[in-house]
mmCIF file of C-alpha atoms and ligand atoms in Angstrom:
data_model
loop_
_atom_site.group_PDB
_atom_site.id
_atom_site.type_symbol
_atom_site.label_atom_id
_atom_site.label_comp_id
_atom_site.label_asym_id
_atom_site.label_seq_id
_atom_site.Cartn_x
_atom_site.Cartn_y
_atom_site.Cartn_z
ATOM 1 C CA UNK A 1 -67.012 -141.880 1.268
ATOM 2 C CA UNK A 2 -65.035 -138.769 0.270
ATOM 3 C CA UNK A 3 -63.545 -136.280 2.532
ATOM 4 C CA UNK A 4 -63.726 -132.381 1.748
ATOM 5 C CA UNK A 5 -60.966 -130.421 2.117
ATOM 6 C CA UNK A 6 -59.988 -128.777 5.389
ATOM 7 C CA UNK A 7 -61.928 -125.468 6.101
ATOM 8 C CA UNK A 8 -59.202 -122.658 6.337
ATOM 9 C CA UNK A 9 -61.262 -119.393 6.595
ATOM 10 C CA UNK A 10 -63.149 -117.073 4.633
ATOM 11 C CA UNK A 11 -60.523 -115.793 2.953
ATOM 12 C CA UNK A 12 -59.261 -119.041 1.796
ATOM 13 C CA UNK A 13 -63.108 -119.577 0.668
ATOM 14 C CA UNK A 14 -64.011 -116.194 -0.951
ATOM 15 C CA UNK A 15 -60.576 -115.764 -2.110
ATOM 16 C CA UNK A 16 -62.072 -114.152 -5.589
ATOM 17 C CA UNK A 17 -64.305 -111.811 -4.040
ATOM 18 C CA UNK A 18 -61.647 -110.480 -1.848
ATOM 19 C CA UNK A 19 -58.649 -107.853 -2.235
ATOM 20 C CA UNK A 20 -55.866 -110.333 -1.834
ATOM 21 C CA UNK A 21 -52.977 -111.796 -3.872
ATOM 22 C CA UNK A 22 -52.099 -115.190 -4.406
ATOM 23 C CA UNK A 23 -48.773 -114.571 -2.383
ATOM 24 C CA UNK A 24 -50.337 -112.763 0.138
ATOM 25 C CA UNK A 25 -49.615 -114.508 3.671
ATOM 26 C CA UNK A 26 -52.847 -115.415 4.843
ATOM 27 C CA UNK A 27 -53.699 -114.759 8.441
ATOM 28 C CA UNK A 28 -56.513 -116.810 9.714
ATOM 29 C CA UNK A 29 -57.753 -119.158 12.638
ATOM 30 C CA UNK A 30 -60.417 -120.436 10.501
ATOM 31 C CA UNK A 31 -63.139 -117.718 10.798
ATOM 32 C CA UNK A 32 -66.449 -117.781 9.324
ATOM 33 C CA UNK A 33 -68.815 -120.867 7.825
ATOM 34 C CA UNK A 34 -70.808 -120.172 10.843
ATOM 35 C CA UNK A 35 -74.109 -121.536 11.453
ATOM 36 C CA UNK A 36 -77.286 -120.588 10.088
ATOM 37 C CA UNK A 37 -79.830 -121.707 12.272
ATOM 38 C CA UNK A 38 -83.962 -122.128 12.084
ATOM 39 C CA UNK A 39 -85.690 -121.247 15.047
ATOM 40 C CA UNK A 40 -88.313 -123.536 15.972
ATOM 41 C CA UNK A 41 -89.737 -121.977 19.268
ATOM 42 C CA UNK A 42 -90.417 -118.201 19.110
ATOM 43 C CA UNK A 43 -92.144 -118.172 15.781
ATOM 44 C CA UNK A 44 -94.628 -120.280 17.452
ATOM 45 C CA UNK A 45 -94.918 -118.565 20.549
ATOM 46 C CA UNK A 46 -95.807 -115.932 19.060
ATOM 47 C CA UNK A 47 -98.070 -117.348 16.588
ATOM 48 C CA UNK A 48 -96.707 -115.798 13.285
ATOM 49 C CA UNK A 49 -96.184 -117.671 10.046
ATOM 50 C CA UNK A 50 -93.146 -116.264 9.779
ATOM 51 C CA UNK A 51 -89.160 -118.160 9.142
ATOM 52 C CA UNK A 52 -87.261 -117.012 11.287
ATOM 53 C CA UNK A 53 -82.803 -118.476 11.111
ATOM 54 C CA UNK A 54 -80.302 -116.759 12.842
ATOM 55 C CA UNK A 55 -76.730 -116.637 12.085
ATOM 56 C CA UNK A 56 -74.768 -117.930 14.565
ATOM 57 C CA UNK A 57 -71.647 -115.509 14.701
ATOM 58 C CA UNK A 58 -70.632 -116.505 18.079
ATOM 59 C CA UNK A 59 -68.972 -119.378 16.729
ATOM 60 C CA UNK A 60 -66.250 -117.665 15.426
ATOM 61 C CA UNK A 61 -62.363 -117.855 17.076
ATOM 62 C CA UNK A 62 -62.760 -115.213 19.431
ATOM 63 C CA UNK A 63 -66.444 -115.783 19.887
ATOM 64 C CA UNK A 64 -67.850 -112.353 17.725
ATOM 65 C CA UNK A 65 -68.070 -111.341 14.011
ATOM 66 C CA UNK A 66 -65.455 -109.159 13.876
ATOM 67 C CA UNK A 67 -62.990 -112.158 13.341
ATOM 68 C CA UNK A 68 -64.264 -111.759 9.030
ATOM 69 C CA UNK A 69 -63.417 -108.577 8.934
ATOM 70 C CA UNK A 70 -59.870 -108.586 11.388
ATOM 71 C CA UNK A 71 -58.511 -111.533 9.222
ATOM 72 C CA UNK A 72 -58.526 -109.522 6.166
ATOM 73 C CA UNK A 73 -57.363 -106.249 8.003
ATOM 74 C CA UNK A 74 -54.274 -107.905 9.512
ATOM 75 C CA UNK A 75 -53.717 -109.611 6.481
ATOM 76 C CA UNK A 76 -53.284 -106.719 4.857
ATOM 77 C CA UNK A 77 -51.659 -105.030 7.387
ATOM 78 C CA UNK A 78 -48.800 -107.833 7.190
ATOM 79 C CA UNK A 79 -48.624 -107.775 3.871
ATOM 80 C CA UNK A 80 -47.598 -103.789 4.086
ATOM 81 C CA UNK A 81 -45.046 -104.346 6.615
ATOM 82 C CA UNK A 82 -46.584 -103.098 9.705
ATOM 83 C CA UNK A 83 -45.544 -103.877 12.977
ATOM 84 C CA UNK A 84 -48.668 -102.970 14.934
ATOM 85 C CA UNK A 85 -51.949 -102.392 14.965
ATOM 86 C CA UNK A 86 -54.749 -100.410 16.890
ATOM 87 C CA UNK A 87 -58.480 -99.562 17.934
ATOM 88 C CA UNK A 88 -60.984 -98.462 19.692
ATOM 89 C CA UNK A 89 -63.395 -100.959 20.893
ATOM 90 C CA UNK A 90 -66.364 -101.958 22.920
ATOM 91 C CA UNK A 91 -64.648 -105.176 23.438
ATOM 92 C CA UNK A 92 -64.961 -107.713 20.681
ATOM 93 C CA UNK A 93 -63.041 -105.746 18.252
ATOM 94 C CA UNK A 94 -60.499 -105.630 20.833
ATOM 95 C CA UNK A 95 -60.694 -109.348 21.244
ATOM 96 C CA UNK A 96 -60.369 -110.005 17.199
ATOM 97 C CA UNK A 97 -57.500 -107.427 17.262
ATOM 98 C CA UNK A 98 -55.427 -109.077 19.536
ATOM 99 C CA UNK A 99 -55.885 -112.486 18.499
ATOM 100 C CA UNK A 100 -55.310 -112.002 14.940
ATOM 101 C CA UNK A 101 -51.514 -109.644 15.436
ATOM 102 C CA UNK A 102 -50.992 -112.868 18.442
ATOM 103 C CA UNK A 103 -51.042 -115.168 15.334
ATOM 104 C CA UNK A 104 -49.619 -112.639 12.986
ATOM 105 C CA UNK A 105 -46.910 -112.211 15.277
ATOM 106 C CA UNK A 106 -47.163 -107.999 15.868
ATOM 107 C CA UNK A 107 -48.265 -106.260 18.421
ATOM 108 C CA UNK A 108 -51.533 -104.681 18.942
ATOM 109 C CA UNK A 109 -52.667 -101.867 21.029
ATOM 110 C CA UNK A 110 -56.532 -101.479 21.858
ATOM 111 C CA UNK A 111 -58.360 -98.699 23.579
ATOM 112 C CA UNK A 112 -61.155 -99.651 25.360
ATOM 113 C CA UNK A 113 -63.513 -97.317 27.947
ATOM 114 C CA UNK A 114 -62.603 -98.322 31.228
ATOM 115 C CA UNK A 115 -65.518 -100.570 33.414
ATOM 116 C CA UNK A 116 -67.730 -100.892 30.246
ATOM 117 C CA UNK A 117 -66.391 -103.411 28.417
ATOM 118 C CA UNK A 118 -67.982 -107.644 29.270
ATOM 119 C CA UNK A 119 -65.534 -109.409 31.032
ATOM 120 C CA UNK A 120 -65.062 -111.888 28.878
ATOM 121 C CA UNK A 121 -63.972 -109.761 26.357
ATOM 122 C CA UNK A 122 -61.224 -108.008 28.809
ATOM 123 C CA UNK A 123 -59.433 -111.449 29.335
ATOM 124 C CA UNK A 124 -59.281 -112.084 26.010
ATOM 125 C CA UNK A 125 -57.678 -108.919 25.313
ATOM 126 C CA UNK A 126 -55.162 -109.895 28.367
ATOM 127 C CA UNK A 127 -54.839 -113.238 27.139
ATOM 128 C CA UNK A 128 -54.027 -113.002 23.526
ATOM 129 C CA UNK A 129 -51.457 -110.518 24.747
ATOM 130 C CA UNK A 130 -52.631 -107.012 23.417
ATOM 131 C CA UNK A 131 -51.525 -103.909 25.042
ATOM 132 C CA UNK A 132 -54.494 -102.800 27.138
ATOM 133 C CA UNK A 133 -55.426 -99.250 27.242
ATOM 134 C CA UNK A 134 -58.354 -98.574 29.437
ATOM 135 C CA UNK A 135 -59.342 -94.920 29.172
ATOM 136 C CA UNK A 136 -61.813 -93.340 31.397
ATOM 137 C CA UNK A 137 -64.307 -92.242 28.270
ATOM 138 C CA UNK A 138 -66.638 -93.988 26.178
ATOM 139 C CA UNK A 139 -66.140 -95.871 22.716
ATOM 140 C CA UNK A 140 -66.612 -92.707 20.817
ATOM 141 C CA UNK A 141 -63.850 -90.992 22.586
ATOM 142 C CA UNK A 142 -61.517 -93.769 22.149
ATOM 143 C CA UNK A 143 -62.086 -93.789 18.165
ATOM 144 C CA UNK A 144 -61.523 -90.394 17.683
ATOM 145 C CA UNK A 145 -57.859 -90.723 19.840
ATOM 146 C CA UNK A 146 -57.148 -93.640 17.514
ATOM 147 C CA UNK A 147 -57.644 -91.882 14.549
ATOM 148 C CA UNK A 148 -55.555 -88.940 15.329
ATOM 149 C CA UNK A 149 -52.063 -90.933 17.222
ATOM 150 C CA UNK A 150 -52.545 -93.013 13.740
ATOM 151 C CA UNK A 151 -51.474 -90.121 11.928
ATOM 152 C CA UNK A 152 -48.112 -90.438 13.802
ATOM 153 C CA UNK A 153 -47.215 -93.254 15.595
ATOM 154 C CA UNK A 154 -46.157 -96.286 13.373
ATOM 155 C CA UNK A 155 -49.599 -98.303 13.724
ATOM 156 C CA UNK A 156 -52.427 -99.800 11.220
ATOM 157 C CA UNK A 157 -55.845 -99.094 12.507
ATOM 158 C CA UNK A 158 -58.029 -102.046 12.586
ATOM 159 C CA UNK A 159 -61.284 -100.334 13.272
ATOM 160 C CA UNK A 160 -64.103 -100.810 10.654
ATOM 161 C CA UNK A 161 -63.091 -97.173 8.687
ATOM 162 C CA UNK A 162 -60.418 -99.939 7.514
ATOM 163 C CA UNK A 163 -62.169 -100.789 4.222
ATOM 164 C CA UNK A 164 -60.319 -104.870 4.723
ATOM 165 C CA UNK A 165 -62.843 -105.087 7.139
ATOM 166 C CA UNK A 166 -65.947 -104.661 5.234
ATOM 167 C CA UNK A 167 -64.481 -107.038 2.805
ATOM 168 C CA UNK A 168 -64.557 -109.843 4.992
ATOM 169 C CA UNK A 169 -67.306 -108.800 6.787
ATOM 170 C CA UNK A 170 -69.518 -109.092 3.766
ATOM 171 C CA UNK A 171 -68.754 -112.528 3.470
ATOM 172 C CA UNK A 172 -71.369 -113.398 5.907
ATOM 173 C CA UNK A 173 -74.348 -111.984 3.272
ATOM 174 C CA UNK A 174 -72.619 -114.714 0.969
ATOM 175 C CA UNK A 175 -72.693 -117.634 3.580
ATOM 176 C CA UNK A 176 -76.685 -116.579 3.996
ATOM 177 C CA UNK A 177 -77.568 -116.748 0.773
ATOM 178 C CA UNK A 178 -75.549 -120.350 0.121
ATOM 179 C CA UNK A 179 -76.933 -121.743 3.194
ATOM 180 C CA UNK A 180 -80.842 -120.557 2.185
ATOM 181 C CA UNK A 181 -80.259 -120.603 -2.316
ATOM 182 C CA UNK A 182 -81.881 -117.291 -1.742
ATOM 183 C CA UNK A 183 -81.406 -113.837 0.362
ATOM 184 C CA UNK A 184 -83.505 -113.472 2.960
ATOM 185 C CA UNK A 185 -86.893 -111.095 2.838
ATOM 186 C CA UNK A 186 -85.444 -108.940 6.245
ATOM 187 C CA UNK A 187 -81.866 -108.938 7.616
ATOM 188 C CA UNK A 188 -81.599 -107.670 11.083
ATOM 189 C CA UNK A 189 -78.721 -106.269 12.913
ATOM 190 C CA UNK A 190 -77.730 -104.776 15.951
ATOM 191 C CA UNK A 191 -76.051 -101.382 14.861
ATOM 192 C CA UNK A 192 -73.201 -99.949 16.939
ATOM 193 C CA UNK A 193 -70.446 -98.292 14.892
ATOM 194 C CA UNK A 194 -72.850 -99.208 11.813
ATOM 195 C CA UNK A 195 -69.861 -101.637 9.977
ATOM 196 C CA UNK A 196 -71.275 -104.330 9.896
ATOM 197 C CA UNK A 197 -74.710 -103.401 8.510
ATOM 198 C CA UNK A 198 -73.032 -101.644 5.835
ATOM 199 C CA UNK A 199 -70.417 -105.035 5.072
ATOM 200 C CA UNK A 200 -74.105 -107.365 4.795
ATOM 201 C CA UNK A 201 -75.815 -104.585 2.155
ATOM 202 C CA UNK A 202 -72.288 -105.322 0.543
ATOM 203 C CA UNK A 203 -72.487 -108.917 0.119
ATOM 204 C CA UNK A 204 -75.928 -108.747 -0.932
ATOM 205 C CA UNK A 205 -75.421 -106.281 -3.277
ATOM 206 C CA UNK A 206 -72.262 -108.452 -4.691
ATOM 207 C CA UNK A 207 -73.972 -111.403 -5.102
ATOM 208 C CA UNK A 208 -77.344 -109.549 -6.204
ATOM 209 C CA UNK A 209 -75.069 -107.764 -8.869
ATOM 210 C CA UNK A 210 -73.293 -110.987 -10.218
ATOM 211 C CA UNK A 211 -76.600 -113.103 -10.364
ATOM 212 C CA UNK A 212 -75.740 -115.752 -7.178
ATOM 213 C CA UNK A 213 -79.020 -114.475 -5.884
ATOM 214 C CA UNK A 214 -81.853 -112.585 -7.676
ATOM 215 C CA UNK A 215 -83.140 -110.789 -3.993
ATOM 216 C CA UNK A 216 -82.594 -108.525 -1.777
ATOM 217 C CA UNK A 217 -83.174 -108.212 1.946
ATOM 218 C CA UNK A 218 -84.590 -105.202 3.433
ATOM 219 C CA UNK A 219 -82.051 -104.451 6.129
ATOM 220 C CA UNK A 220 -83.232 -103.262 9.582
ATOM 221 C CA UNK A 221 -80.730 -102.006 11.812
ATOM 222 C CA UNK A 222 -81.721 -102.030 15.827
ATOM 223 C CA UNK A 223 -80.219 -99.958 18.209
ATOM 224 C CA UNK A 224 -80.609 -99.592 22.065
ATOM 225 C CA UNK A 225 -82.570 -96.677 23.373
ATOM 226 C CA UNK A 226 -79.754 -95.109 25.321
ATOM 227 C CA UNK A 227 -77.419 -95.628 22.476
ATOM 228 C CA UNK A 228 -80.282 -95.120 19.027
ATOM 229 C CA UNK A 229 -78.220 -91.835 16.923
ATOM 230 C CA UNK A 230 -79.962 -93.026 13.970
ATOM 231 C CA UNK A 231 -83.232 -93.069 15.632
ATOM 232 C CA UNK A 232 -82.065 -89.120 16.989
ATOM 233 C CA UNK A 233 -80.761 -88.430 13.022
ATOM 234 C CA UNK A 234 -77.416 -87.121 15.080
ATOM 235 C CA UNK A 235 -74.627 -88.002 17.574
ATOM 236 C CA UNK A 236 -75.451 -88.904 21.095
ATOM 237 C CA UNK A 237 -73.363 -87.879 23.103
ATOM 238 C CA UNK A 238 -73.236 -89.640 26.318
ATOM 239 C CA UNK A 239 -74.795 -92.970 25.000
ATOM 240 C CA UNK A 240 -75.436 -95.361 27.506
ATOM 241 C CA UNK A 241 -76.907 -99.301 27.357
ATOM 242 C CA UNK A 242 -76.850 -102.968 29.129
ATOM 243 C CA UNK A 243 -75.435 -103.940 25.824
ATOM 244 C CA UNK A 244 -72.140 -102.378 25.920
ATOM 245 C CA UNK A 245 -70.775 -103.707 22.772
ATOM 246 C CA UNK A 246 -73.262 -101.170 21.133
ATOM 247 C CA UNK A 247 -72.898 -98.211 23.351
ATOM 248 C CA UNK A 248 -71.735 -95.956 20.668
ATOM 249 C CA UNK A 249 -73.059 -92.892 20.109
ATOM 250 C CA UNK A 250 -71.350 -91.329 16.805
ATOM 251 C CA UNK A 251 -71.066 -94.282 14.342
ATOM 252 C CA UNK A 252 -68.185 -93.877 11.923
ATOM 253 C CA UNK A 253 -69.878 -95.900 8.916
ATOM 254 C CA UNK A 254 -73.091 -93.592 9.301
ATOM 255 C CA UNK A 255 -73.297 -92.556 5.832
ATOM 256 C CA UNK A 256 -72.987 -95.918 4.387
ATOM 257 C CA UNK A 257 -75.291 -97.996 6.550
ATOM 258 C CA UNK A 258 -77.819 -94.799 6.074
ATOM 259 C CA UNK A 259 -77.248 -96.509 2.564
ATOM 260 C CA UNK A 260 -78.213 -99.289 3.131
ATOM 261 C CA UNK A 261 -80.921 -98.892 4.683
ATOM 262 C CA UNK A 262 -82.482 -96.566 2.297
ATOM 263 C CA UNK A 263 -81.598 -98.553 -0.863
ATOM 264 C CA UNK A 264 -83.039 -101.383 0.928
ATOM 265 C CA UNK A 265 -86.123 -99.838 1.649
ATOM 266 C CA UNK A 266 -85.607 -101.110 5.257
ATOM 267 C CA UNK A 267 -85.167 -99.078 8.463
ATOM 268 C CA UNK A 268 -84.114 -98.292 11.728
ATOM 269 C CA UNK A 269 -85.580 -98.868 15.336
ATOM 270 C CA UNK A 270 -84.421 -99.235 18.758
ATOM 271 C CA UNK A 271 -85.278 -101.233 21.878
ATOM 272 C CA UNK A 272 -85.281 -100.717 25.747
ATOM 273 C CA UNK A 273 -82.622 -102.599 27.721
ATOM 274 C CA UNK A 274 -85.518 -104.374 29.160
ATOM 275 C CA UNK A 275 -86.340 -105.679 25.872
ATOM 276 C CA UNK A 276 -82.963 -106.831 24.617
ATOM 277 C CA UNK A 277 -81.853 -108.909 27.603
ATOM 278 C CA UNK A 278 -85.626 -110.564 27.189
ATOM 279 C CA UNK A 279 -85.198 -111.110 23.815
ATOM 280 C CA UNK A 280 -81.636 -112.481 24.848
ATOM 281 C CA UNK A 281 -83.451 -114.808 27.516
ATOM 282 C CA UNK A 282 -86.383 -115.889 25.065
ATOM 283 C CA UNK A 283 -83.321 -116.825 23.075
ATOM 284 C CA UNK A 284 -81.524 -118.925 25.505
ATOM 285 C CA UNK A 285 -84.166 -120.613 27.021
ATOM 286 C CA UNK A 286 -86.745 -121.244 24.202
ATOM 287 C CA UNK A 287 -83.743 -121.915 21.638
ATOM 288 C CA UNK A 288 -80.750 -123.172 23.241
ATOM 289 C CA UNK A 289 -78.539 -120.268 22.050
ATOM 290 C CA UNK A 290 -76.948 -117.746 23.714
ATOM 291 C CA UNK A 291 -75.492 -114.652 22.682
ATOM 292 C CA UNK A 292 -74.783 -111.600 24.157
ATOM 293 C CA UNK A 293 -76.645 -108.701 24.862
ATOM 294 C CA UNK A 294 -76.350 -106.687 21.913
ATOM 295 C CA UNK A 295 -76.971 -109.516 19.727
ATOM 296 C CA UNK A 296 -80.086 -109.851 20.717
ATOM 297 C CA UNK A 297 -81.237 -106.674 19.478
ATOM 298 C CA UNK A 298 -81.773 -107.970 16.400
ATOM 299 C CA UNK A 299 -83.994 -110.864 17.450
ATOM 300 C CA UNK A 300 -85.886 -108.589 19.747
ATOM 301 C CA UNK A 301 -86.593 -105.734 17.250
ATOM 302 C CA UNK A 302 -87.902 -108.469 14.804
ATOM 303 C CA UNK A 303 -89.892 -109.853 17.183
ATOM 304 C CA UNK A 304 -91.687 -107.243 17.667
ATOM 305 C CA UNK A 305 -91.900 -105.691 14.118
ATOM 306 C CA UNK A 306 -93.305 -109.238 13.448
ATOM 307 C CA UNK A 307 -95.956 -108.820 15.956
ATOM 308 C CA UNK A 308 -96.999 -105.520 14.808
ATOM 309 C CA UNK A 309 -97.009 -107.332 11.300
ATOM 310 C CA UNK A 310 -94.544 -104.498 9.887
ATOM 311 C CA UNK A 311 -92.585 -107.496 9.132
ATOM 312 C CA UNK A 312 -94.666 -109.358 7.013
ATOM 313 C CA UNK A 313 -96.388 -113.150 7.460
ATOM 314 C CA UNK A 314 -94.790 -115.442 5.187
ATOM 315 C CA UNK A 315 -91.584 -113.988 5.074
ATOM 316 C CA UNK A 316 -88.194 -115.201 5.707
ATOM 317 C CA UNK A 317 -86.000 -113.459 7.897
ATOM 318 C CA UNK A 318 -82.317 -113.813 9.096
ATOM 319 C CA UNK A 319 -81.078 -111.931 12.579
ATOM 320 C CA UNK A 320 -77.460 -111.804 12.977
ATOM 321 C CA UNK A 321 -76.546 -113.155 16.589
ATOM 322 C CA UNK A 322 -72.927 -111.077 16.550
ATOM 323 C CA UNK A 323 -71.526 -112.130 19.532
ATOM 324 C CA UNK A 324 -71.258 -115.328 22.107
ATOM 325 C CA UNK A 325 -73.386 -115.082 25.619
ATOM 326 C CA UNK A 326 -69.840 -116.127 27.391
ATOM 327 C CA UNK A 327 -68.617 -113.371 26.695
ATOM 328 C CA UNK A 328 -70.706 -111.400 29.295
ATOM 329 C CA UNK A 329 -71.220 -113.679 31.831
ATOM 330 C CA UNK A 330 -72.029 -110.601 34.871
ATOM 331 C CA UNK A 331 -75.001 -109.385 32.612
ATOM 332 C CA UNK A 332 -75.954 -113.332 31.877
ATOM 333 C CA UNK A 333 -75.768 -114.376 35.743
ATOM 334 C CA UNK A 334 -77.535 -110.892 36.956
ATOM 335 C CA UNK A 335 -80.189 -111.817 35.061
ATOM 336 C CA UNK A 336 -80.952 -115.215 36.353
ATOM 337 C CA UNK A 337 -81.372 -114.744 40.328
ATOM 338 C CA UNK A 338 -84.494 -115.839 40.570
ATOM 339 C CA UNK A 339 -83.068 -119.328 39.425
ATOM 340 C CA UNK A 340 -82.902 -121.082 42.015
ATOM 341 C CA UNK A 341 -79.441 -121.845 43.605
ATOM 342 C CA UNK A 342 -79.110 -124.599 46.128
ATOM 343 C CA UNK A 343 -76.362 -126.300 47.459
ATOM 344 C CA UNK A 344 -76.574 -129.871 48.404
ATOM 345 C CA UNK A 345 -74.563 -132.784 50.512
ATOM 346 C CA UNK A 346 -72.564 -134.799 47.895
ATOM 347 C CA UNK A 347 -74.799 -137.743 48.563
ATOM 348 C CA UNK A 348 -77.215 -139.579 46.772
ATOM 349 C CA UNK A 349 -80.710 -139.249 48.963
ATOM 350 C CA UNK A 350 -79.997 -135.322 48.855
ATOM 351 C CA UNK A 351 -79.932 -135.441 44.875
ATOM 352 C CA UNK A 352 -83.129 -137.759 44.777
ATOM 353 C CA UNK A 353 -84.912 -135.334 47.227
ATOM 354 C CA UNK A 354 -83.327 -131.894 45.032
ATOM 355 C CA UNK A 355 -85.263 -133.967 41.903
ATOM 356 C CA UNK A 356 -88.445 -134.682 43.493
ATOM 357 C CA UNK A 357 -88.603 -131.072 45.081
ATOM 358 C CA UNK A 358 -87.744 -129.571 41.715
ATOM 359 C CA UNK A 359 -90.459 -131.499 40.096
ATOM 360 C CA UNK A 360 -93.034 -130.455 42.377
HETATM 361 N N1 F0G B 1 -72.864 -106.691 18.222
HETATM 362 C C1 F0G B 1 -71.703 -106.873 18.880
HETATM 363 C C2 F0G B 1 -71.602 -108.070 19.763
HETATM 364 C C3 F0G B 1 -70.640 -105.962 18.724
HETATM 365 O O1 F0G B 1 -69.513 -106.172 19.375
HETATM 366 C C4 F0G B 1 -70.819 -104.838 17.891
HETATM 367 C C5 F0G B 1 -69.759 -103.858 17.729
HETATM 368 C C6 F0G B 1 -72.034 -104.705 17.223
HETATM 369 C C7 F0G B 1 -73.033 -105.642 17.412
HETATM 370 C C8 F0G B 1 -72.308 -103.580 16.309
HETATM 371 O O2 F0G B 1 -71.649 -103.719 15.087
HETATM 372 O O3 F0G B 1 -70.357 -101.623 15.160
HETATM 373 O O4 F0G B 1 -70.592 -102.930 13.061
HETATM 374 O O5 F0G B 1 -72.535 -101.697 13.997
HETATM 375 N N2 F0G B 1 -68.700 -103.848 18.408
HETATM 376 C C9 F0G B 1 -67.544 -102.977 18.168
HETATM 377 C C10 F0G B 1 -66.402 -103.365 19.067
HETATM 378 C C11 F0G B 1 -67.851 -101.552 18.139
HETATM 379 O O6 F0G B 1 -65.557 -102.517 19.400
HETATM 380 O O7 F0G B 1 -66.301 -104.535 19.424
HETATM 381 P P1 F0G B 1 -71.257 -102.408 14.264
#
């Protein structure tokens, strides 16, 4: 039996389809080849013939997506010589950002809205040794500060107006496509700062372009209600959501996931809170997989535009899961009081009697 080689990250992997050098110092932990995985459960629960695989992106490093696109921005960032990088996040970015300048060795500053961000999320940010700045305003806020001490102060910014990021965001489409031998019919994505929609409807179009695949998805982007500019067709200004990684209200990559969209022939929708962290649940407990809030979008908004049959029968669809449930474990547990929570003597009669009375 042979062995294959080691997997050392996307960039490694995709190395021709990305924007680096064959001297460039690589900084990686080993990001992307995540799984693509069929559900088995909810398409027959809700009685469509419809394939439904999600991709799994809460297997990455730090436990989100944005570890494809912060390898190749701090690789790049290295490879110019800077010392330190910044962003504005909703957590996960944050997360990526740190991890990635702890293994490039600089130093990485992160502005996140103070009491909004998963808590998960906030200890990996203490953890991996960022510099924590918790402002008291929203994501939005944060992004526009970052953009303007940038034009000063001695710091890359890692946020997904990088263009690196895209680039190894895309490489997700390409993983898709190898895993199925074909793009999907319908992508769907949660849509926050709109990066990563616009980094998929890149990959496709890559691969579409150079004959790897001869489809293309429609891409539907879902938003949450409190949160939806797209849905508005303007900025929201106080956005609010249970699904804080997407509480964004004036996405920077607006005109390019508008793109995508349109080219795609696909669209845009949102969903209540109430439906997310039931789509989230359905997830969880009819599939075994938990993500976070916002990922769930995605799986919620096809869902239903599967129901409705907007989504057609016989089609093959992929939802991105962006983000690990761990990482918002308050918003997990909240949601799961009516499970019941007993505690027991640490003897054997009083776990025999738990059984019987759960069986009941
Ligand atoms: N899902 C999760 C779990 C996210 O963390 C984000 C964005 C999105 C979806 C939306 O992706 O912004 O490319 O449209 N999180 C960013 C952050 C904003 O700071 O972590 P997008």
């Amino acid at each position: 039996m042979g062995f294959r080689a080691r997997y050392t990250g996307l960039i490694e992997k995709y190395r021709d389809r990305l924007p680096v050098h064959d001297d460039t110092r690589i900084i990686s932990l080993g990001e992307g080849n995540t799984p693509l995985v069929k559900l088995h459960n909810l398409p027959n629960l809700l009685q469509k013939d419809v394939d439904i695989y999600v991709k799994y992106e809460g297997s990455n490093p730090t436990g989100s997506f944005k570890d494809r696109g912060m390898t190749m921005a701090v690789t790049k960032a290295v490879e110019v010589g800077s010392q330190a990088i910044i962003c504005a996040s909703t957590g996960n970015t944050s997360a990526a950002a740190a991890a990635y300048a702890a293994r490039a060795g600089i130093r990485a500053f992160v502005l996140i809205p103070e009491g909004k961000i998963a808590l998960g999320k906030l200890a990996q940010a203490f953890m991996y040794g960022a510099t924590v700045l918790q402002i008291r305003g929203n994501f939005d806020q944060g992004m526009s500060l970052v953009k303007k001490v940038a034009e000063t102060a001695p710091v890359t910014i890692v946020n997904s107006i990088n263009p690196y990021r895209l680039q190894g965001q895309k490489t997700a489409s390409f993983e898709v496509v190898e895993a199925l031998g074909f793009a999907p019919d319908y992508h769907c994505l949660p849509v926050g700062n709109a990066g990563n929609i616009s980094a998929y409807w890149m990959g496709y179009c890559e691969y579409y372009k150079d004959g790897v695949t001869n489809n293309k998805p429609k891409m539907l982007g879902y938003q949450a209600e409190g949160a939806a500019p797209f849905l508005q067709g303007a900025p929201v200004d106080y956005p609010e959501t249970v699904a804080t990684a997407i509480r964004i209200g004036n996405p920077q990559s607006w005109n390019k996931a508008l793109a995508a969209q349109q080219e795609s022939g696909g669209w845009f929708d949102k969903l209540s809170d109430e439906k997310i962290l039931e789509a989230q649940k359905m997830l969880a407990q009819h599939e075994g997989i938990f993500c976070e809030p916002a990922s769930a979008a995605s799986v919620g908004g096809a869902m239903r535009d599967i129901c409705s049959g907007k989504i057609l029968e016989g089609s093959r669809v992929v939802c991105t899961l962006t983000g690990n449930g761990l990482k918002d474990p308050d918003t997990a547990i909240a949601q799961c009081h009516s499970v019941k929570q007993v505690a027991i003597a640490a003897e054997l009669p009083a776990v025999e009697k738990a059984i019987l009375d759960y069986m009941k």
